Tab-separated table of C-alpha atoms in Angstrom:
chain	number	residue	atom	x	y	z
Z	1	UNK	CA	45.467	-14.503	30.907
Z	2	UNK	CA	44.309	-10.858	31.466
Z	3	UNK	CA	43.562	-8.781	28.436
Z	4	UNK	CA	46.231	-6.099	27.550
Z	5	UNK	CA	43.926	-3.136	27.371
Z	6	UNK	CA	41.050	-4.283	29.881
Z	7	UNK	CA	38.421	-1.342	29.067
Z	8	UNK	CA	38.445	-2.127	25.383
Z	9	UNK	CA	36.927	-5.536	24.813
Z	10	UNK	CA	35.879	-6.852	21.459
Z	11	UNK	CA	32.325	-5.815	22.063
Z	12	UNK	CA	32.869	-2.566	23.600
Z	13	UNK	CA	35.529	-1.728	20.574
Z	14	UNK	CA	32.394	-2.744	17.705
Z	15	UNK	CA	30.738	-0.726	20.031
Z	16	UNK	CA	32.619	2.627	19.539
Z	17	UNK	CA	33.820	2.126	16.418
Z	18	UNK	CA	29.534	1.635	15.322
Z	19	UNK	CA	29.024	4.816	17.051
Z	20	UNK	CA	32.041	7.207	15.584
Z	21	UNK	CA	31.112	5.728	11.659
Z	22	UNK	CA	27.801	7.202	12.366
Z	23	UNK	CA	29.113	10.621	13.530
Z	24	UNK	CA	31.190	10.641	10.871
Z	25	UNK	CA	28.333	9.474	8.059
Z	26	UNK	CA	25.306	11.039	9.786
Z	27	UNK	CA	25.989	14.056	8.502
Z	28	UNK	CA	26.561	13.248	5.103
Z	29	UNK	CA	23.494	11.242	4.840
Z	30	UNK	CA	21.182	14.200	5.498
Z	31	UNK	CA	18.692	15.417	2.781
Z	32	UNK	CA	16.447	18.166	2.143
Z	33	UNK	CA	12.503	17.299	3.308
Z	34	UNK	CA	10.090	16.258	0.104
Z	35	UNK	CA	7.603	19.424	-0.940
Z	36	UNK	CA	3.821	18.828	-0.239
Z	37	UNK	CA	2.270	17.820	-3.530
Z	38	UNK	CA	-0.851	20.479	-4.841
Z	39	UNK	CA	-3.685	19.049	-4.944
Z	40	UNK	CA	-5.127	17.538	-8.551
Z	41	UNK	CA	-7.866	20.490	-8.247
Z	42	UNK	CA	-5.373	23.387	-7.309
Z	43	UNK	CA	-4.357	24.715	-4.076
Z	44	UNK	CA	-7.441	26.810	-3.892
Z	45	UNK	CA	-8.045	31.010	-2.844
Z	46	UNK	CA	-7.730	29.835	0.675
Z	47	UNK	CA	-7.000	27.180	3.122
Z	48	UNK	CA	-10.427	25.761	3.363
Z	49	UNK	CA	-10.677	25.048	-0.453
Z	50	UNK	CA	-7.515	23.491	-0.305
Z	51	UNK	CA	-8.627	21.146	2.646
Z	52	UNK	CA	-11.369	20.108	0.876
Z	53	UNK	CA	-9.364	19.571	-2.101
Z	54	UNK	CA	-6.879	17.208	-0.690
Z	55	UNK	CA	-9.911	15.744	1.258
Z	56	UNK	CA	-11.239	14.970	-2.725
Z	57	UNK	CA	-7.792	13.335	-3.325
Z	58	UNK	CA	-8.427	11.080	-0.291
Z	59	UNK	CA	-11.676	10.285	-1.357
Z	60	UNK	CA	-10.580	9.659	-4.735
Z	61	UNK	CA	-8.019	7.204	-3.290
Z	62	UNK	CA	-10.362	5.277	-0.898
Z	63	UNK	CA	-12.869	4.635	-4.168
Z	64	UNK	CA	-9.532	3.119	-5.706
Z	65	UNK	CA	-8.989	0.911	-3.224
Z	66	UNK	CA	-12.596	-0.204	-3.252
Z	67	UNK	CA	-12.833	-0.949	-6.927
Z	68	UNK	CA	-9.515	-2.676	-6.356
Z	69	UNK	CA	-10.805	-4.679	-2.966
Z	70	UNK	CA	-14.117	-5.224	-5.319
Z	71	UNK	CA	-11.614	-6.903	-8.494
Z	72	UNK	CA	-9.729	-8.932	-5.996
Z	73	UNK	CA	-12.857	-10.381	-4.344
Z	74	UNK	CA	-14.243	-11.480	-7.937
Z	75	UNK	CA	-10.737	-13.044	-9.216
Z	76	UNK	CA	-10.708	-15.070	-5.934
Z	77	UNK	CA	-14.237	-16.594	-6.062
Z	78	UNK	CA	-13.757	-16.878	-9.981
Z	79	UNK	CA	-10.007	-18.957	-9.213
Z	80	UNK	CA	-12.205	-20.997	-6.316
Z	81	UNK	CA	-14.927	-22.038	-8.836
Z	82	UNK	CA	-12.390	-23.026	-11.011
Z	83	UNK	CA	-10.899	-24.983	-8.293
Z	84	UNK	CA	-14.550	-26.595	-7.828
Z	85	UNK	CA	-14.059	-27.537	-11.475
Z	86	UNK	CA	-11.659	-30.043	-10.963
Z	87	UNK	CA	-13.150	-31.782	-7.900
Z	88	UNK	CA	-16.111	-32.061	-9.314
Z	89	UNK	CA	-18.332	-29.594	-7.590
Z	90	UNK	CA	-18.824	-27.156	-10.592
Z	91	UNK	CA	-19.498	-26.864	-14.373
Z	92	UNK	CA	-17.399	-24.771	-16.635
Z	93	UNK	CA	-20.966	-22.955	-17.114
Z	94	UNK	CA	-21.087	-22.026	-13.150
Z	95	UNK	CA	-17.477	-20.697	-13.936
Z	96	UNK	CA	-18.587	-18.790	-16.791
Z	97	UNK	CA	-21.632	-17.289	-14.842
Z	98	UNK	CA	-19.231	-16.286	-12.114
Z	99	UNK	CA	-17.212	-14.222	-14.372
Z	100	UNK	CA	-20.180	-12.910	-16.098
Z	101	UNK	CA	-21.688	-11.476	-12.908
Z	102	UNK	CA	-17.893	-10.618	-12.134
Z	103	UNK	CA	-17.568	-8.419	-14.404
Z	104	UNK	CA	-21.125	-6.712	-14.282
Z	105	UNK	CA	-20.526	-5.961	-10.812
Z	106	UNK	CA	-17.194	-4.425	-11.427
Z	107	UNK	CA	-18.630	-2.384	-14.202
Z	108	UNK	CA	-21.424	-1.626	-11.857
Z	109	UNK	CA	-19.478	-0.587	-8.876
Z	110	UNK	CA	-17.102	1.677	-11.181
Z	111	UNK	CA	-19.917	3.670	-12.413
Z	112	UNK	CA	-21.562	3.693	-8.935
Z	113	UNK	CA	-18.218	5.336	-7.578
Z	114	UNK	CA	-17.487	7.618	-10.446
Z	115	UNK	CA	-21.284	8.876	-9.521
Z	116	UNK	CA	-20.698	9.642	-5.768
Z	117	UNK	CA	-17.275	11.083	-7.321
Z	118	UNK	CA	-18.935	13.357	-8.866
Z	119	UNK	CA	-21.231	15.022	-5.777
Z	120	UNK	CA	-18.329	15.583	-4.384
């Protein structure tokens, strides 16, 4: 048996009807673009200083993510060594020396960032 209305099959109908609910919601749906955020120093006297402004930002965010990188690396080896602890492969003072140095290096690399920070 033939369909009634050949050209409008169930997928072709979905079809349209998809596309005119976007014209008619597209519109609607628009918004107004974000500002661009100052930079934490200022925006400068002139577009070089604010360059290298937003360049300290970006530096700024890269040391973040290094400290960060640098805190997950310790809590993973700490967690593994704690692991070790129940097979048998480790002490509880191996554990604690891991953490120790851990932390020393965290405290280390902090200061060693806030340093080079500070050239810039």
């Amino acid at each position: 048996m033939q369909p009634l209305y050949p050209v409008l099959r169930p997928q072709r109908f979905a079809y349209l009807l998809t596309l005119s609910m976007l014209g008619v919601l597209a519109p609607l749906a628009q918004a107004a673009l974000p500002t661009l955020e100052s930079p934490s120093r200022g925006t400068g006297t002139g577009i070089m200083q604010t360059l290298q402004n937003y360049g300290y930002d970006i530096v700024m965010l890269i040391a973040l993510l290094v400290v960060a990188s640098m805190f997950v690396g310790v809590c993973y080896h700490a967690y593994t060594r704690y692991a070790e602890i129940h097979i048998g492969r480790s002490t509880w003072g191996q554990f604690g020396l891991t953490v120790a140095v851990g932390a020393v290096l965290l405290v280390v690399g902090i200061w060693l960032l806030t340093e080079a920070i500070g050239v810039l």
